[in-house]
Short mmCIF file of C-alpha atoms in Angstrom, two decimals:
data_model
loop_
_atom_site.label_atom_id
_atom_site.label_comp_id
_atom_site.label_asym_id
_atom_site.label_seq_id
_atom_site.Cartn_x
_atom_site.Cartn_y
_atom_site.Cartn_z
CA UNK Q 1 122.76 95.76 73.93
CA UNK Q 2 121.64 92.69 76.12
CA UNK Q 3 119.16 93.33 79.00
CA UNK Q 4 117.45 91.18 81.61
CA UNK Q 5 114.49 92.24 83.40
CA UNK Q 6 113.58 90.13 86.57
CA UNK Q 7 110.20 89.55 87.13
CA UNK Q 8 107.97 87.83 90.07
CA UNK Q 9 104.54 86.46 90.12
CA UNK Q 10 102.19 88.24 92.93
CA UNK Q 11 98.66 87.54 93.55
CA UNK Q 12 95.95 90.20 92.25
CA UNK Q 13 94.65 91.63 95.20
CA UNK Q 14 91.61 92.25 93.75
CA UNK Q 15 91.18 88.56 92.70
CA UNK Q 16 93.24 87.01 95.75
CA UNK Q 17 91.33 83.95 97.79
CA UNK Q 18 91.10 84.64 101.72
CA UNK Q 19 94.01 82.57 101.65
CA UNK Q 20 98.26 82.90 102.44
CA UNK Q 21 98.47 80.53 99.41
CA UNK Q 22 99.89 81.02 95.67
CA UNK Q 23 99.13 79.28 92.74
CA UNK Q 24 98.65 75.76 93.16
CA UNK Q 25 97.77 74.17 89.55
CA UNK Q 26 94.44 75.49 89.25
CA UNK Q 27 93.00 77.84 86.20
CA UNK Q 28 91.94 80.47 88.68
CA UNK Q 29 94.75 80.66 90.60
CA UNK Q 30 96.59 81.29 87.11
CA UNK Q 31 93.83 84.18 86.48
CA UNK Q 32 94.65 85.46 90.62
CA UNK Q 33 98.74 85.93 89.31
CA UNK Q 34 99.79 89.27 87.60
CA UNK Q 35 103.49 90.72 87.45
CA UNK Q 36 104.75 92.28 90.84
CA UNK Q 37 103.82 95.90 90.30
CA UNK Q 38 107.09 97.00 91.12
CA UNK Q 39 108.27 94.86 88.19
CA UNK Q 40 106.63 96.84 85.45
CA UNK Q 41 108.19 100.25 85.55
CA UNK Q 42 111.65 97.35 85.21
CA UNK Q 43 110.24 96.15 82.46
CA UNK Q 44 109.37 99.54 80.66
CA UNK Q 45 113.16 100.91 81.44
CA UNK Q 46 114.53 97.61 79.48
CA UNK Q 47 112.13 98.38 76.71
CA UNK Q 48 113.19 102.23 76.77
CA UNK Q 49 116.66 100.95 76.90
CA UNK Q 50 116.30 98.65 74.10
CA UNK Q 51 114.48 101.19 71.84
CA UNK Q 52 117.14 104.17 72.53
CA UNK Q 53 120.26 101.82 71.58
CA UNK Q 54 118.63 99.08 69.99
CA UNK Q 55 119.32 95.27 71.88
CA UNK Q 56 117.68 92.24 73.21
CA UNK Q 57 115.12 92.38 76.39
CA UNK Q 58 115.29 88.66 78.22
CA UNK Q 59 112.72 88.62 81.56
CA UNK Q 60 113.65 85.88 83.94
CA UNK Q 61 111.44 84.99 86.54
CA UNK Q 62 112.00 82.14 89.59
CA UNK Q 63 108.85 80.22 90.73
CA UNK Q 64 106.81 77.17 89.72
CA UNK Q 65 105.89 76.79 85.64
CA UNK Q 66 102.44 77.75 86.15
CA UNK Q 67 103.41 81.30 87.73
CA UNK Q 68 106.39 81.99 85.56
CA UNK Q 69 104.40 81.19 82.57
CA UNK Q 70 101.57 83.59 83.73
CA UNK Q 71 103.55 86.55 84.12
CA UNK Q 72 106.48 85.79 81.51
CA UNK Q 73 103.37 85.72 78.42
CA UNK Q 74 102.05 88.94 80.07
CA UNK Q 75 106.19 90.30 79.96
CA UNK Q 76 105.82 89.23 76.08
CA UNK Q 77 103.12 91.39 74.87
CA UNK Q 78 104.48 94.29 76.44
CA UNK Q 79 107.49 94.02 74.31
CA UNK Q 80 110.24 91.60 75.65
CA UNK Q 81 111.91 89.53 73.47
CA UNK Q 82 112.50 86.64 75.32
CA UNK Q 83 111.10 84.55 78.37
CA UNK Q 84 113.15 82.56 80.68
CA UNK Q 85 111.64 80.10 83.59
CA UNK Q 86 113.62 78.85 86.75
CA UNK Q 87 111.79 76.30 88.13
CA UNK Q 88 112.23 76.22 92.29
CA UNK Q 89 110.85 73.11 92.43
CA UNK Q 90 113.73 71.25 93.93
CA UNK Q 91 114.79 73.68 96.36
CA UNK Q 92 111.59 74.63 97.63
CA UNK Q 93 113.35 76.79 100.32
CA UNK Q 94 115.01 79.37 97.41
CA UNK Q 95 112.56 83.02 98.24
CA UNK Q 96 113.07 85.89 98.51
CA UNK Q 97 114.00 84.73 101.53
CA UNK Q 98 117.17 83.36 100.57
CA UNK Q 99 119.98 84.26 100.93
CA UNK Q 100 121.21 82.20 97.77
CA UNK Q 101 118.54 84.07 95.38
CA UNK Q 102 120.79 86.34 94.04
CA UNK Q 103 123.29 83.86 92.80
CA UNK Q 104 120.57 81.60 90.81
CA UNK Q 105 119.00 84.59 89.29
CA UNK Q 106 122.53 85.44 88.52
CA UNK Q 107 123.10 82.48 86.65
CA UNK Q 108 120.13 82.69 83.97
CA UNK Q 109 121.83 81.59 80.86
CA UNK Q 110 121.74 84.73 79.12
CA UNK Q 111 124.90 86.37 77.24
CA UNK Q 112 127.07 89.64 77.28
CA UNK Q 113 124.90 91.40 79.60
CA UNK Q 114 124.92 95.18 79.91
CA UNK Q 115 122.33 95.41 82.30
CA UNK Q 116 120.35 93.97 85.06
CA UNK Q 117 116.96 95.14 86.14
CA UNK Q 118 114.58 94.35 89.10
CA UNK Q 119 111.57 96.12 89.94
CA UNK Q 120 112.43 98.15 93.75
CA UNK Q 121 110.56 95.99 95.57
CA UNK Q 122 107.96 92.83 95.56
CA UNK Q 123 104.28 94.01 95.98
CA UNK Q 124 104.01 90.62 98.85
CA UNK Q 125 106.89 90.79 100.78
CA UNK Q 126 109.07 94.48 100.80
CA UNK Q 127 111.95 92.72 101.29
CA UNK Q 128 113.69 95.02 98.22
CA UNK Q 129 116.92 92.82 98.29
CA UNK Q 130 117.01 90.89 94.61
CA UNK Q 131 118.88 93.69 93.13
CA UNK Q 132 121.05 93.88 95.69
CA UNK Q 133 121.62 90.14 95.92
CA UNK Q 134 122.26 89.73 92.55
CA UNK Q 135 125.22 92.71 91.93
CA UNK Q 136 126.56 91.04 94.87
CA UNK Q 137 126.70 87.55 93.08
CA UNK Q 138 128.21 89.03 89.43
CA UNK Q 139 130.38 91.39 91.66
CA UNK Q 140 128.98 94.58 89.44
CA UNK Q 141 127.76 98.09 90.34
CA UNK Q 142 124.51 98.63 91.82
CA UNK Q 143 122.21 101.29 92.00
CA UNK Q 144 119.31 101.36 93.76
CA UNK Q 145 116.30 102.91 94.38
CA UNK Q 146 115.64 105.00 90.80
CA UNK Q 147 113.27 107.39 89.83
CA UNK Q 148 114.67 108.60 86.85
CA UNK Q 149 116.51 107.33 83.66
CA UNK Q 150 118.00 109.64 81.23
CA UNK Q 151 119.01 107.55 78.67
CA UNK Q 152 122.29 109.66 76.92
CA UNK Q 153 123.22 109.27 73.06
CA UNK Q 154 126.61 108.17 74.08
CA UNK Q 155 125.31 104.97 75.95
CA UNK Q 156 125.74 106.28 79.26
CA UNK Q 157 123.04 106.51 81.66
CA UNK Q 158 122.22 109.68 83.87
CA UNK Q 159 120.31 108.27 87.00
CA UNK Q 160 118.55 110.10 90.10
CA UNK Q 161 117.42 108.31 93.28
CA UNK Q 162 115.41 110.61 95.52
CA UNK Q 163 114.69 110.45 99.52
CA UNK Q 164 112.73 112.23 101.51
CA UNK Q 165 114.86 115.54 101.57
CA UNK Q 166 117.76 114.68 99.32
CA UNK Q 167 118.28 113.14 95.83
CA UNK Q 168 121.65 111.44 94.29
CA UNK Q 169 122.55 112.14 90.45
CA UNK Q 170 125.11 110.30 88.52
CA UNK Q 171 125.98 109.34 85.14
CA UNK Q 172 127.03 105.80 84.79
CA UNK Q 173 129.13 104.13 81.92
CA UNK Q 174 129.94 100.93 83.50
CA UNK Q 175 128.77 97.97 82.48
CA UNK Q 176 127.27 95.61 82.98
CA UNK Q 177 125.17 97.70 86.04
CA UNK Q 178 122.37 96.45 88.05
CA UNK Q 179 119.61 98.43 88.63
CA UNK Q 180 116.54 98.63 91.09
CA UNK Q 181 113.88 100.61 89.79
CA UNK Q 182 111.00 102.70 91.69
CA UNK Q 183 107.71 102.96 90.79
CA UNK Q 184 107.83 106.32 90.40
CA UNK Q 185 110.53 105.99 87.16
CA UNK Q 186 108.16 105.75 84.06
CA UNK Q 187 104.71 105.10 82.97
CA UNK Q 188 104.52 101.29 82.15
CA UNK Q 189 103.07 100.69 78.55
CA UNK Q 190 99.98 98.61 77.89
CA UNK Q 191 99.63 95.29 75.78
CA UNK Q 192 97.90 95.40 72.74
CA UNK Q 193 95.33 92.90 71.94
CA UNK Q 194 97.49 91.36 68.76
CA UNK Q 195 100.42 91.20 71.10
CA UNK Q 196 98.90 89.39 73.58
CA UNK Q 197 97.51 86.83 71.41
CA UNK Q 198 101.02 86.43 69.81
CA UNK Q 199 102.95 85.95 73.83
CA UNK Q 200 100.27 82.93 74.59
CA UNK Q 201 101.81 81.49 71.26
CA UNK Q 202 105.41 82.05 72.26
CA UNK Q 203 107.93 79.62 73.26
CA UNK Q 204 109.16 79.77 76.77
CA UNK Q 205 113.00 78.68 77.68
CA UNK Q 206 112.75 76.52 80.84
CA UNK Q 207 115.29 75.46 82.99
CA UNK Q 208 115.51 73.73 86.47
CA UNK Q 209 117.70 75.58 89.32
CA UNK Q 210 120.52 72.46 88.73
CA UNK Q 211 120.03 73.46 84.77
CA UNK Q 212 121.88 76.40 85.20
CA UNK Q 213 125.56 77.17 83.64
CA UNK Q 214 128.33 76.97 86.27
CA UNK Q 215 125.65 76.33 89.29
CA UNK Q 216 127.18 74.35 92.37
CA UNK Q 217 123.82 72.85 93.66
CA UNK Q 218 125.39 71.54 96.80
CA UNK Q 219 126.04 74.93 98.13
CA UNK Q 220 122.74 76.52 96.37
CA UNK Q 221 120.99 73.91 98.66
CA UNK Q 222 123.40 74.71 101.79
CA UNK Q 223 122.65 78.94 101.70
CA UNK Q 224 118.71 78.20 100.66
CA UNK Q 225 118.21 76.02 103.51
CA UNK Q 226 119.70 78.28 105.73
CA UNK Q 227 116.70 80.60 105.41
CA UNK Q 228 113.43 78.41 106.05
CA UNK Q 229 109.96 79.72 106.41
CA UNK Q 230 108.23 78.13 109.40
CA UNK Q 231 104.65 79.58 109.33
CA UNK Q 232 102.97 82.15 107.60
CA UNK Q 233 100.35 83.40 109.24
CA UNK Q 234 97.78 86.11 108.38
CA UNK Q 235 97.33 89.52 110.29
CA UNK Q 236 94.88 89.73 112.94
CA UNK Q 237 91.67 91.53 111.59
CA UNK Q 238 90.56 94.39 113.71
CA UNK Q 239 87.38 95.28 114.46
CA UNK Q 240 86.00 98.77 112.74
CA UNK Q 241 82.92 100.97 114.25
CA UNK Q 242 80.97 103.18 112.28
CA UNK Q 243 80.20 106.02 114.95
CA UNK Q 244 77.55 108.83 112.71
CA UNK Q 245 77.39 112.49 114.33
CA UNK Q 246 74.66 114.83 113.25
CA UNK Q 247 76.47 118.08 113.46
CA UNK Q 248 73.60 119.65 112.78
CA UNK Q 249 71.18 118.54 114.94
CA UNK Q 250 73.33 117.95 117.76
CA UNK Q 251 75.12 120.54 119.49
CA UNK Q 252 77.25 118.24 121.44
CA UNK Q 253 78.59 116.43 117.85
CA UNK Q 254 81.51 118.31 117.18
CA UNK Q 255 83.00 118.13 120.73
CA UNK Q 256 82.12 114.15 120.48
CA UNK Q 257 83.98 114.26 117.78
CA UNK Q 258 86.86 115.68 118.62
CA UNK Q 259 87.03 113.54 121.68
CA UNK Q 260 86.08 110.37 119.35
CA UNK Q 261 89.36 111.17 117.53
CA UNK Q 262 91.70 111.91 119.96
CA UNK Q 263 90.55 108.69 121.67
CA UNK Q 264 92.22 106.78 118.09
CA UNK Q 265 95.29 108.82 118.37
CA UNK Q 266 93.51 110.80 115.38
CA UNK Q 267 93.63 114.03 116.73
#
């Protein structure tokens, strides 16, 4: 059984700059990159998938080298087998954005697929459209929006997506399938120390966006460039007050209070 796991490069929000920027070239922006949370829980139903019927986990991840490399190592020592990198580098407008994602990702030289897995969503921009994107492109099924995988002895897959009030159940045999994963699915694994040692020696497979098998780069470039990001520009911060009532002392606290948060739309 062949499997690819897709995989983006988000910035640690606990070791993120004050800044709308990525990774540049720098060591520490390399140490601010870990794998979209999202992303995980898609990489640990490949490995479940692989261990129940035994296969071959690729991750693929679009970006520049050094964020691909970052996250692909740290997709190694979890258990893939494989790492693939698509350098964006000449079409600087392909995001998740673009409209013409779906069809590179589509296109990562891998063989005899039987599934494709994204994480639900990226962690820096919600958009929640790669798995879509990319069923689209292969003209396969797609499910969306799992929180459970029962993997079946007879290769099938028994899969429940669940709303607010409602949940859809189905087994699947078809392949190959793309699925979109929740967060809520499994329990990603951690590394061990050995196995991260042995990704940072690992060899990478790198290709360029025009590297790809069957790619027409004219109209790659056409769709991507459809889609262009102007400006980014960062959230206003608001202004917090720390307002301290002494219910005990004052009588008048609690009916402050109360008015305090009704004022906020609290109450």
């Amino acid at each position: 059984m062949n499997i690819v796991v897709y995989i983006k490069a988000v910035v640690d929000p606990d070791k993120a700059k004050n800044d709308l920027d990525l990774a540049k070239g720098t060591k520490e922006d390399k140490l601010a990159l870990i794998i979209n949370p999202y992303d995980k829980q898609a990489i640990e139903a490949a490995l479940q998938l692989k261990e129940k019927y035994t296969g071959k986990v690729t991750a693929v991840s679009l970006g520049s080298d050094l964020a691909t490399d970052k996250i692909l190592r740290d997709a190694l020592s979890l258990g893939v087998d494989e790492g693939i990198q698509i350098s964006n580098d000449d079409f600087e407008s392909l995001s998740s954005y673009s409209p013409a994602l779906g069809t590179v990702l589509a296109k990562a030289p891998v063989d005899d697929v039987d599934y494709y897995i994204t994480g639900r969503e990226a962690g820096d921009d919600n958009q929640s459209i790669t798995g879509a994107s990319i069923a689209a492109a292969l003209d396969v099924d797609f499910v969306d929006n799992v929180d459970e995988v029962e993997y079946n002895d007879d290769e099938t897959l028994t899969l429940t997506s669940r709303w607010d009030k409602s949940e859809l159940k189905g087994t699947y045999k078809q392949k190959p399938l793309v699925l979109s994963i929740k967060d809520t699915a499994n329990t990603p694994r951690l590394p061990s120390f050995k196995a991260k040692m042995q990704a940072k020696k690992a060899t990478l497979k790198h290709f360029k966006v025009s590297d790809l098998p069957d790619i027409d780069v004219a109209r790659i470039k056409a769709i991507a460039d459809r889609a262009t990001t102007i400006n980014l520009a960062k959230p206003e911060v608001a202004s917090k007050e720390t307002v301290l009532f002494n219910l005990n002392d004052d009588e008048n606290a609690v009916s402050e209070l109360v008015a305090d948060l009704k004022k906020h739309s609290i109450l």
